[in-house]
Short mmCIF file of C-alpha atoms and ligand atoms in Angstrom, two decimals:
data_model
loop_
_atom_site.label_atom_id
_atom_site.label_comp_id
_atom_site.label_asym_id
_atom_site.label_seq_id
_atom_site.Cartn_x
_atom_site.Cartn_y
_atom_site.Cartn_z
CA MET A 964 198.55 11.39 197.44
CA MET A 965 199.32 7.99 199.02
CA ARG A 966 203.02 7.25 199.17
CA LYS A 967 204.23 4.09 197.51
CA VAL A 968 204.68 1.47 200.21
CA ARG A 969 208.38 0.84 200.82
CA THR A 970 209.48 -0.99 203.92
CA ARG A 971 212.86 -2.16 205.11
CA ILE A 972 214.62 -4.31 207.61
CA ALA A 973 217.85 -2.89 208.93
CA PRO A 974 219.71 -5.48 211.00
CA SER A 975 223.08 -4.77 212.56
CA PRO A 976 225.57 -7.51 211.64
CA THR A 977 226.77 -7.98 215.19
CA GLY A 978 225.50 -11.55 215.58
CA PHE A 979 223.06 -13.89 213.92
CA LEU A 980 219.59 -12.81 212.80
CA HIS A 981 217.57 -13.38 215.92
CA LEU A 982 213.92 -14.26 216.13
CA GLY A 983 212.72 -10.77 217.03
CA THR A 984 214.39 -9.20 214.00
CA ALA A 985 213.20 -12.06 211.80
CA ARG A 986 209.63 -11.39 212.88
CA THR A 987 209.97 -7.66 212.19
CA ALA A 988 211.48 -8.49 208.80
CA LEU A 989 208.54 -10.76 208.14
CA TYR A 990 206.01 -8.05 208.99
CA SER A 991 207.86 -5.47 206.87
CA TRP A 992 208.09 -7.90 203.97
CA ALA A 993 204.45 -9.00 204.22
CA TYR A 994 203.25 -5.40 204.45
CA ALA A 995 205.16 -4.42 201.32
CA ARG A 996 203.95 -7.48 199.42
CA HIS A 997 200.36 -6.94 200.59
CA HIS A 998 200.39 -3.44 199.13
CA GLY A 999 202.35 -4.30 196.00
CA GLY A 1000 205.18 -2.19 197.39
CA GLU A 1001 208.90 -2.77 197.85
CA PHE A 1002 211.03 -4.22 200.60
CA VAL A 1003 214.62 -3.16 201.22
CA LEU A 1004 217.42 -4.90 203.13
CA ARG A 1005 219.88 -2.55 204.77
CA ILE A 1006 222.87 -3.64 206.80
CA GLU A 1007 223.57 -1.23 209.66
CA ASP A 1008 227.27 -1.84 210.04
CA THR A 1009 228.48 1.46 211.49
CA ASP A 1010 229.42 -0.26 214.73
CA VAL A 1011 232.62 -1.37 213.03
CA ALA A 1012 234.14 -3.05 216.06
CA ARG A 1013 231.18 -5.39 216.53
CA SER A 1014 230.16 -5.93 212.89
CA SER A 1015 231.40 -8.94 210.95
CA GLN A 1016 231.10 -10.52 207.53
CA ASP A 1017 230.14 -13.74 209.23
CA SER A 1018 227.08 -12.04 210.73
CA VAL A 1019 226.17 -10.52 207.35
CA ASP A 1020 226.33 -14.02 205.83
CA GLN A 1021 224.13 -15.36 208.62
CA ILE A 1022 221.58 -12.61 208.06
CA LEU A 1023 221.48 -13.22 204.31
CA ALA A 1024 221.16 -16.98 204.84
CA SER A 1025 218.30 -16.49 207.31
CA MET A 1026 216.41 -14.15 205.00
CA HIS A 1027 216.89 -16.59 202.15
CA TRP A 1028 215.79 -19.56 204.23
CA LEU A 1029 212.61 -17.78 205.35
CA GLY A 1030 211.95 -16.73 201.76
CA LEU A 1031 211.97 -13.02 202.59
CA ASP A 1032 213.01 -11.74 199.20
CA TYR A 1033 213.98 -8.09 198.97
CA ASP A 1034 213.72 -5.71 196.05
CA GLU A 1035 216.78 -3.65 196.97
CA GLY A 1036 219.91 -4.34 198.92
CA PRO A 1037 221.75 -5.40 200.83
CA ILE A 1038 222.71 -1.75 201.22
CA TYR A 1039 225.63 -1.24 203.59
CA GLN A 1040 225.74 1.90 205.70
CA MET A 1041 229.54 1.93 205.70
CA GLN A 1042 229.37 2.46 201.94
CA ARG A 1043 227.27 5.56 202.46
CA LEU A 1044 229.66 7.56 204.67
CA GLU A 1045 230.13 10.21 201.98
CA ARG A 1046 226.41 10.85 201.88
CA TYR A 1047 226.20 11.10 205.68
CA ARG A 1048 229.12 13.55 205.70
CA ALA A 1049 227.40 15.71 203.12
CA VAL A 1050 224.20 15.83 205.18
CA ILE A 1051 226.17 16.62 208.35
CA ALA A 1052 227.88 19.49 206.53
CA GLN A 1053 224.47 20.83 205.47
CA MET A 1054 223.16 20.58 209.00
CA LEU A 1055 226.21 22.34 210.47
CA ASP A 1056 225.65 25.10 207.91
CA ALA A 1057 221.97 25.35 208.65
CA GLY A 1058 222.61 25.40 212.40
CA THR A 1059 220.55 22.24 213.03
CA ALA A 1060 223.73 20.53 214.22
CA TYR A 1061 226.81 21.79 216.06
CA ARG A 1062 230.24 20.67 217.21
CA CYS A 1063 230.74 19.84 220.85
CA TYR A 1064 234.20 19.56 222.41
CA CYS A 1065 233.33 18.13 225.79
CA THR A 1066 235.80 15.51 226.93
CA PRO A 1067 234.56 12.30 228.55
CA THR A 1068 235.89 13.58 231.89
CA GLU A 1069 233.95 16.79 231.51
CA LEU A 1070 230.77 14.88 230.66
CA ASP A 1071 231.25 12.64 233.70
CA ALA A 1072 231.65 15.68 235.93
CA MET A 1073 228.53 17.24 234.37
CA ARG A 1074 226.46 14.16 235.13
CA GLU A 1075 227.93 13.84 238.60
CA ALA A 1076 226.95 17.39 239.43
CA GLN A 1077 223.43 16.82 238.06
CA ARG A 1078 223.04 13.70 240.13
CA ALA A 1079 224.23 15.56 243.21
CA ARG A 1080 221.49 18.12 242.59
CA GLY A 1081 218.95 15.32 242.22
CA GLU A 1082 218.43 16.05 238.50
CA LYS A 1083 218.03 13.57 235.70
CA THR A 1084 221.36 13.45 233.84
CA HIS A 1085 221.41 15.22 230.51
CA TYR A 1086 223.72 17.14 228.20
CA ASP A 1087 223.57 20.72 229.46
CA GLY A 1088 223.97 22.33 226.04
CA ARG A 1089 227.26 24.07 226.82
CA TRP A 1090 228.38 23.96 223.16
CA ARG A 1091 224.94 24.62 221.79
CA PRO A 1092 224.91 27.89 219.86
CA GLU A 1093 222.23 30.31 221.03
CA PRO A 1094 221.62 33.90 219.94
CA GLY A 1095 223.86 36.16 222.03
CA LYS A 1096 225.62 33.24 223.75
CA VAL A 1097 229.43 33.19 223.83
CA LEU A 1098 230.74 29.66 223.33
CA PRO A 1099 233.82 28.44 225.23
CA PRO A 1100 237.14 28.63 223.34
CA VAL A 1101 237.76 25.50 221.25
CA PRO A 1102 240.24 23.35 223.20
CA GLY A 1103 243.25 21.95 221.36
CA GLY A 1104 243.57 18.20 220.88
CA VAL A 1105 239.97 17.34 221.74
CA PRO A 1106 238.16 15.65 218.84
CA ALA A 1107 234.75 17.17 218.31
CA VAL A 1108 231.54 15.24 218.22
CA VAL A 1109 228.58 16.60 216.27
CA ARG A 1110 225.31 17.01 218.13
CA PHE A 1111 221.84 17.45 216.75
CA ARG A 1112 220.25 20.68 217.87
CA ASN A 1113 216.97 19.32 219.18
CA PRO A 1114 214.04 21.77 219.23
CA PRO A 1115 214.07 23.28 222.76
CA ASP A 1116 210.33 23.09 223.34
CA GLY A 1117 207.09 21.76 221.94
CA GLU A 1118 206.49 18.06 221.62
CA VAL A 1119 206.97 15.16 219.25
CA SER A 1120 203.92 13.03 218.45
CA TRP A 1121 203.21 10.19 216.11
CA ASP A 1122 200.44 7.69 215.54
CA ASP A 1123 202.25 4.46 216.05
CA LEU A 1124 200.89 1.67 213.84
CA VAL A 1125 201.05 -0.71 216.79
CA LYS A 1126 200.96 1.36 219.96
CA GLY A 1127 198.67 4.21 218.97
CA ARG A 1128 199.41 7.86 219.66
CA ILE A 1129 202.71 8.57 221.41
CA THR A 1130 203.72 12.05 222.56
CA ILE A 1131 207.05 13.11 224.09
CA SER A 1132 208.00 16.58 225.24
CA ASN A 1133 211.11 18.01 223.62
CA ARG A 1134 212.27 19.05 227.08
CA GLU A 1135 212.84 15.36 227.77
CA ILE A 1136 215.19 15.01 224.82
CA ASP A 1137 218.92 15.74 224.82
CA ASP A 1138 221.00 17.09 221.98
CA LEU A 1139 221.97 13.75 220.54
CA ILE A 1140 225.48 12.92 219.30
CA ILE A 1141 225.15 12.25 215.58
CA VAL A 1142 228.86 11.97 214.75
CA ARG A 1143 231.21 10.19 217.14
CA PRO A 1144 234.73 11.49 217.87
CA ASP A 1145 236.10 9.01 215.31
CA GLY A 1146 234.01 10.69 212.63
CA VAL A 1147 231.55 7.81 212.19
CA PRO A 1148 227.92 8.94 212.31
CA THR A 1149 225.58 7.27 214.80
CA TYR A 1150 222.55 5.04 214.37
CA ASN A 1151 219.81 7.62 214.95
CA PHE A 1152 221.25 9.90 212.30
CA CYS A 1153 222.13 7.32 209.64
CA VAL A 1154 218.77 5.64 209.98
CA VAL A 1155 217.02 8.92 209.15
CA VAL A 1156 219.19 9.73 206.15
CA ASP A 1157 218.73 6.17 204.89
CA ASP A 1158 214.99 6.00 205.42
CA TRP A 1159 214.74 9.34 203.67
CA ASP A 1160 217.03 8.46 200.72
CA MET A 1161 215.44 5.04 200.36
CA ASN A 1162 211.98 6.57 200.40
CA ILE A 1163 210.80 4.33 203.21
CA SER A 1164 207.10 4.83 203.88
CA HIS A 1165 206.61 2.45 206.83
CA VAL A 1166 209.09 1.52 209.52
CA PHE A 1167 208.32 -1.62 211.52
CA ARG A 1168 210.85 -2.34 214.23
CA GLY A 1169 211.22 -3.68 217.75
CA ASP A 1170 209.88 -1.46 220.51
CA GLU A 1171 213.32 -1.16 222.08
CA HIS A 1172 213.62 1.64 219.51
CA VAL A 1173 210.56 3.55 220.63
CA ASN A 1174 212.71 6.01 222.60
CA ASN A 1175 214.81 6.73 219.52
CA THR A 1176 211.86 7.71 217.38
CA PRO A 1177 211.36 11.26 218.80
CA TRP A 1178 214.98 12.10 217.90
CA GLN A 1179 214.55 10.59 214.48
CA ILE A 1180 211.35 12.52 213.84
CA ASN A 1181 213.07 15.74 214.86
CA ILE A 1182 215.97 14.97 212.52
CA PHE A 1183 213.57 14.20 209.66
CA ASN A 1184 211.90 17.53 210.29
CA ALA A 1185 215.21 19.39 210.48
CA LEU A 1186 216.10 17.92 207.08
CA GLY A 1187 212.71 18.75 205.59
CA ALA A 1188 212.30 15.03 204.82
CA PRO A 1189 208.89 13.33 204.65
CA LEU A 1190 208.17 11.22 207.73
CA PRO A 1191 207.52 7.51 207.43
CA LEU A 1192 204.86 5.90 209.59
CA PHE A 1193 206.27 3.98 212.52
CA GLY A 1194 205.10 0.72 214.05
CA HIS A 1195 206.90 -0.55 217.14
CA VAL A 1196 206.42 -4.25 217.70
CA PRO A 1197 206.63 -5.51 221.30
CA VAL A 1198 209.39 -7.86 222.36
CA ILE A 1199 209.17 -11.62 222.35
CA LEU A 1200 209.32 -13.17 225.79
CA GLY A 1201 210.79 -16.58 226.53
CA ASP A 1202 208.60 -19.24 228.11
CA ASP A 1203 209.95 -18.06 231.47
CA GLY A 1204 208.40 -14.62 230.87
CA GLN A 1205 211.81 -12.96 230.43
CA LYS A 1206 212.96 -11.27 227.25
CA LEU A 1207 214.14 -13.87 224.75
CA SER A 1208 217.92 -13.73 224.74
CA LYS A 1209 220.96 -15.70 223.73
CA ARG A 1210 221.27 -17.00 227.22
CA ARG A 1211 217.73 -18.37 227.06
CA GLY A 1212 218.05 -21.06 224.47
CA ALA A 1213 218.26 -20.82 220.72
CA VAL A 1214 217.23 -17.44 219.38
CA SER A 1215 218.88 -17.49 215.99
CA VAL A 1216 216.74 -18.30 212.99
CA MET A 1217 219.31 -20.68 211.54
CA ALA A 1218 219.44 -22.69 214.76
CA TYR A 1219 215.87 -23.69 213.98
CA GLU A 1220 216.83 -24.84 210.52
CA GLU A 1221 219.49 -27.03 212.10
CA SER A 1222 216.99 -28.34 214.63
CA GLY A 1223 214.77 -29.57 211.82
CA TYR A 1224 212.12 -26.89 211.47
CA LEU A 1225 210.66 -26.06 208.07
CA PRO A 1226 210.82 -22.44 206.91
CA GLU A 1227 207.08 -22.27 206.22
CA ALA A 1228 206.41 -23.42 209.79
CA MET A 1229 208.78 -20.78 211.15
CA LEU A 1230 207.16 -18.13 208.97
CA ASN A 1231 203.68 -19.15 210.06
CA TYR A 1232 204.60 -19.34 213.75
CA LEU A 1233 206.58 -16.08 213.77
CA ALA A 1234 203.85 -14.19 211.93
CA ARG A 1235 201.16 -15.40 214.34
CA LEU A 1236 203.34 -14.47 217.30
CA GLY A 1237 202.22 -10.88 217.74
CA TRP A 1238 199.65 -10.72 214.95
CA SER A 1239 196.34 -12.40 214.27
CA HIS A 1240 193.82 -12.88 211.54
CA GLY A 1241 190.68 -14.08 213.32
CA ASP A 1242 191.31 -17.53 214.75
CA GLU A 1243 193.60 -18.67 211.97
CA GLU A 1244 196.59 -20.59 213.34
CA LEU A 1245 197.83 -22.25 210.17
CA PHE A 1246 198.23 -20.25 207.01
CA THR A 1247 200.38 -20.16 203.91
CA ARG A 1248 202.81 -17.46 202.85
CA GLU A 1249 200.24 -16.33 200.23
CA GLN A 1250 197.49 -16.04 202.84
CA LEU A 1251 199.79 -14.06 205.10
CA VAL A 1252 200.50 -11.62 202.27
CA GLN A 1253 196.81 -11.39 201.48
CA TRP A 1254 195.84 -10.74 205.09
CA PHE A 1255 198.72 -8.67 206.45
CA ASP A 1256 197.53 -5.07 206.31
CA GLY A 1257 199.34 -3.84 209.43
CA GLN A 1258 196.19 -4.14 211.57
CA HIS A 1259 195.78 -6.58 214.45
CA LEU A 1260 199.35 -6.38 215.63
CA SER A 1261 199.40 -7.10 219.33
CA LYS A 1262 200.29 -4.28 221.73
CA SER A 1263 201.51 -6.67 224.39
CA PRO A 1264 204.64 -8.82 224.33
CA ALA A 1265 204.30 -12.22 222.72
CA GLN A 1266 205.36 -15.34 224.53
CA TRP A 1267 207.60 -17.81 222.74
CA ASP A 1268 205.91 -21.18 222.92
CA PRO A 1269 208.13 -24.09 221.80
CA ALA A 1270 205.26 -26.57 222.07
CA LYS A 1271 203.12 -24.55 219.70
CA LEU A 1272 206.00 -24.12 217.27
CA ALA A 1273 206.49 -27.90 217.37
CA TRP A 1274 202.80 -28.38 216.65
CA VAL A 1275 202.94 -26.00 213.68
CA ASN A 1276 206.08 -27.70 212.39
CA ALA A 1277 204.53 -31.16 212.75
CA HIS A 1278 201.64 -29.98 210.62
CA TYR A 1279 203.94 -28.81 207.84
CA ILE A 1280 206.08 -31.93 208.00
CA LYS A 1281 203.01 -34.11 207.71
CA HIS A 1282 201.96 -32.26 204.58
CA ALA A 1283 205.42 -31.85 203.07
CA ASP A 1284 206.43 -33.58 199.88
CA ASP A 1285 208.31 -36.81 200.61
CA ALA A 1286 211.21 -36.08 198.27
CA ARG A 1287 211.74 -32.72 199.92
CA LEU A 1288 211.77 -34.32 203.36
CA ALA A 1289 214.19 -36.94 202.08
CA ALA A 1290 216.63 -34.23 201.03
CA LEU A 1291 216.32 -32.62 204.49
CA VAL A 1292 216.91 -35.97 206.17
CA VAL A 1293 220.05 -36.42 204.05
CA ASP A 1294 221.23 -33.05 205.38
CA GLN A 1295 220.53 -34.10 208.95
CA PHE A 1296 222.35 -37.39 208.32
CA LYS A 1297 225.38 -35.49 207.00
CA ARG A 1298 225.62 -33.68 210.32
CA ARG A 1299 225.79 -37.11 212.00
CA GLY A 1300 228.24 -38.59 209.54
CA ILE A 1301 225.63 -40.97 208.08
CA ALA A 1302 225.94 -41.39 204.33
CA ALA A 1303 222.67 -41.56 202.40
CA GLU A 1304 221.45 -40.44 199.01
CA PRO A 1305 217.98 -39.12 198.29
CA ALA A 1306 216.29 -42.05 196.57
CA ASP A 1307 212.88 -43.53 196.12
CA ALA A 1308 213.38 -45.77 199.16
CA LEU A 1309 214.16 -42.76 201.34
CA ASN A 1310 211.05 -40.99 200.03
CA ARG A 1311 208.96 -43.97 201.08
CA MET A 1312 210.57 -44.01 204.52
CA CYS A 1313 209.66 -40.34 204.92
CA ALA A 1314 206.10 -41.08 203.84
CA LEU A 1315 205.82 -43.81 206.46
CA PHE A 1316 207.25 -41.85 209.38
CA LYS A 1317 206.50 -38.18 208.72
CA ASP A 1318 203.18 -38.03 210.52
CA ARG A 1319 204.77 -38.98 213.83
CA CYS A 1320 207.58 -36.39 213.74
CA THR A 1321 207.69 -32.78 214.90
CA THR A 1322 211.04 -32.04 213.23
CA THR A 1323 213.26 -33.45 210.49
CA VAL A 1324 215.73 -34.24 213.29
CA GLU A 1325 213.15 -36.63 214.72
CA LEU A 1326 212.53 -38.00 211.26
CA ALA A 1327 216.26 -38.62 210.88
CA ASP A 1328 216.27 -40.27 214.32
CA TRP A 1329 213.68 -42.72 213.06
CA LEU A 1330 215.21 -43.36 209.67
CA ALA A 1331 218.77 -43.83 210.92
CA MET A 1332 217.93 -47.51 211.60
CA TYR A 1333 217.75 -48.05 207.85
CA PHE A 1334 221.32 -46.81 207.36
CA ILE A 1335 223.35 -47.68 210.44
CA GLU A 1336 223.50 -50.47 212.99
CA VAL A 1337 220.95 -50.32 215.79
CA ARG A 1338 221.75 -50.97 219.42
CA PRO A 1339 218.72 -52.31 221.28
CA SER A 1340 218.85 -51.54 225.00
CA PRO A 1341 219.47 -54.46 227.37
CA GLU A 1342 216.10 -53.65 229.01
CA ASP A 1343 214.22 -53.95 225.71
CA LEU A 1344 216.06 -57.14 224.83
CA ALA A 1345 215.27 -58.66 228.21
CA ALA A 1346 211.63 -57.59 228.09
CA HIS A 1347 210.80 -58.55 224.51
CA VAL A 1348 213.32 -60.98 223.08
CA THR A 1349 212.51 -63.73 225.58
CA GLU A 1350 213.42 -67.41 225.52
CA ALA A 1351 209.77 -68.15 224.81
CA ILE A 1352 209.80 -66.06 221.65
CA ARG A 1353 213.14 -67.15 220.18
CA PRO A 1354 211.92 -70.30 218.38
CA ALA A 1355 209.25 -68.27 216.63
CA LEU A 1356 211.82 -65.64 215.66
CA GLY A 1357 213.95 -68.33 214.06
CA VAL A 1358 211.01 -69.64 212.07
CA LEU A 1359 209.97 -66.17 210.98
CA ARG A 1360 213.52 -65.45 209.87
CA GLY A 1361 213.43 -68.57 207.74
CA ALA A 1362 210.16 -67.52 206.16
CA LEU A 1363 211.39 -63.96 205.51
CA ALA A 1364 214.42 -65.39 203.72
CA VAL A 1365 212.22 -66.71 200.94
CA VAL A 1366 208.98 -64.67 200.70
CA PRO A 1367 208.63 -62.01 198.02
CA TRP A 1368 209.96 -58.83 199.63
CA ASN A 1369 206.81 -56.76 200.03
CA LYS A 1370 204.48 -55.73 202.79
CA THR A 1371 201.73 -58.22 202.03
CA ALA A 1372 204.03 -61.22 201.91
CA ILE A 1373 205.86 -60.08 205.05
CA ALA A 1374 202.52 -59.66 206.87
CA ALA A 1375 201.45 -63.17 205.78
CA ALA A 1376 204.72 -64.67 207.02
CA ILE A 1377 204.27 -63.00 210.40
CA LYS A 1378 200.66 -64.25 210.66
CA GLU A 1379 201.64 -67.82 209.86
CA THR A 1380 204.38 -67.76 212.47
CA LEU A 1381 201.95 -66.41 215.07
CA ALA A 1382 199.45 -69.17 214.33
CA ALA A 1383 202.08 -71.91 214.39
CA HIS A 1384 203.47 -70.74 217.75
CA GLN A 1385 200.25 -69.70 219.43
CA LEU A 1386 201.54 -66.20 219.95
CA LYS A 1387 199.81 -62.85 219.95
CA MET A 1388 200.87 -60.19 217.43
CA PRO A 1389 202.47 -57.78 219.94
CA GLN A 1390 204.70 -60.52 221.40
CA LEU A 1391 206.33 -61.29 218.08
CA ALA A 1392 206.15 -57.80 216.61
CA HIS A 1393 207.82 -56.22 219.66
CA ALA A 1394 210.67 -58.70 219.51
CA VAL A 1395 211.16 -58.07 215.80
CA ARG A 1396 211.08 -54.32 216.34
CA VAL A 1397 213.61 -54.39 219.14
CA LEU A 1398 216.02 -56.47 217.07
CA VAL A 1399 215.57 -54.83 213.69
CA CYS A 1400 214.67 -51.25 214.63
CA GLY A 1401 216.32 -50.96 218.03
CA ARG A 1402 213.07 -49.95 219.72
CA ALA A 1403 209.82 -51.58 220.69
CA GLN A 1404 207.41 -49.08 219.12
CA THR A 1405 207.17 -48.38 215.39
CA PRO A 1406 204.49 -47.99 212.75
CA SER A 1407 203.00 -51.20 211.36
CA ILE A 1408 205.81 -53.78 211.34
CA ASP A 1409 205.22 -55.12 207.84
CA ALA A 1410 205.41 -51.60 206.37
CA VAL A 1411 208.55 -50.88 208.38
CA LEU A 1412 210.30 -54.11 207.40
CA GLU A 1413 209.49 -53.78 203.72
CA LEU A 1414 211.71 -50.69 203.53
CA PHE A 1415 214.78 -52.53 204.82
CA ALA A 1416 216.97 -54.61 202.58
CA ARG A 1417 216.04 -58.26 203.20
CA GLU A 1418 219.63 -59.08 204.22
CA THR A 1419 219.59 -56.44 206.92
CA VAL A 1420 216.43 -57.85 208.46
CA LEU A 1421 217.75 -61.40 208.33
CA ALA A 1422 221.05 -60.34 209.89
CA ARG A 1423 219.36 -58.48 212.72
CA LEU A 1424 216.94 -61.31 213.41
CA GLN A 1425 219.82 -63.75 213.80
CA VAL A 1426 219.65 -64.56 217.51
CA THR A 1427 221.56 -67.57 218.62
N1 LIG B 1265 220.01 -1.60 213.34
C1 LIG B 1265 218.84 -1.46 214.15
C2 LIG B 1265 218.59 -2.78 214.86
O1 LIG B 1265 219.09 -3.80 214.44
C3 LIG B 1265 217.67 -1.10 213.26
C4 LIG B 1265 216.58 -0.40 213.94
C5 LIG B 1265 215.58 0.16 212.95
O2 LIG B 1265 214.91 -0.66 212.29
O3 LIG B 1265 215.51 1.37 212.81
O4 LIG B 1265 217.93 -2.81 215.87
#
């Protein structure tokens, strides 16, 4: 019988949700939705010293922003300690786990000796119970750890959904610590109990975890729990070919929101980074869900490409609803201390400028001229607002003071001024742009001017 598809994302709240985890979350979510299954959010907060509520909030905000809705959770591991303790007790009873009293000094000496003999360092199993073996006397004052009793021989194999068949010999695998000296169970153990209890059928995660999977499979087997299928997704590389990291530019999802990216663009770009559906580069959330069947995930690392992301974002901005963009511009303005309300005028400004912007930050850069003073550069003023053009500017200003305030009338006033002064369109238009907009290039000047209040235009055209 086919298992019901249940996937999960299990971020550790030790920082913001980074792009790699967001992409894995996206794949897990899309896979569950594709199969009409369920998607679970689990917060792996057993690293108490490094976990924080702030990071949890960031993770939740990122999931929400990307629209990755979950059917269960957030489930916090620290609220499941009782359950982990119960399973540990069962394993100690069953002999699939045992207490080890090695001190850190002892372990260091063990590794030192192994290195001296040219061996790979490993736990030598000195506290591992074996038939007929006499264990050392339990030392006083040394807190025990609990180790998983890994099968001594044979091998662990799985058909990875991304990487294909992977096989590791059990001889390569140490008896893993599953409870630390402070009594808190470790990642590789909790993850198994959770995936088991939460009935997870498919685990997608970053391939930095590929070495953990043999342990986890062995623990699943020791518990008699059904195995999920595993898919290990390769890392994302920065445009310098190195692993994407905090040091290499923005890697948090929310940083992209701040930088003016749209969530659907992020979703589209992230999904395509490491997965393909034919040659499709632009697709909706619904298409992703329809197409994402876990096939065609790339085996090789994906390269983060800011230019492509910008291209994808520009596409979505161009097609976005004006009122929605207006609200995003208001947000961007708030960050700059510019007061503006979403209003019909702002919608029209967005409509006029959106097809030349890659982000809502750029859109806000353009639209700021409608809300705050502009400061034309001395170079632009010198180049465009010349002595020769000033008389015409004065006449145009006079005409603009009285024409009906719409594009057609503004265009007619400009044309008349050009004819009267024997000027070419760019000469006058550039001067007007520099003075009113603070830059020499804009969309069609009549359309741009129409969206200003008449008084603003007249004030800015006042050159004595
Ligand atoms: N907490 C782990 C991480 O953030 C989860 C790994 C997993 O999905 O099993 O990398």
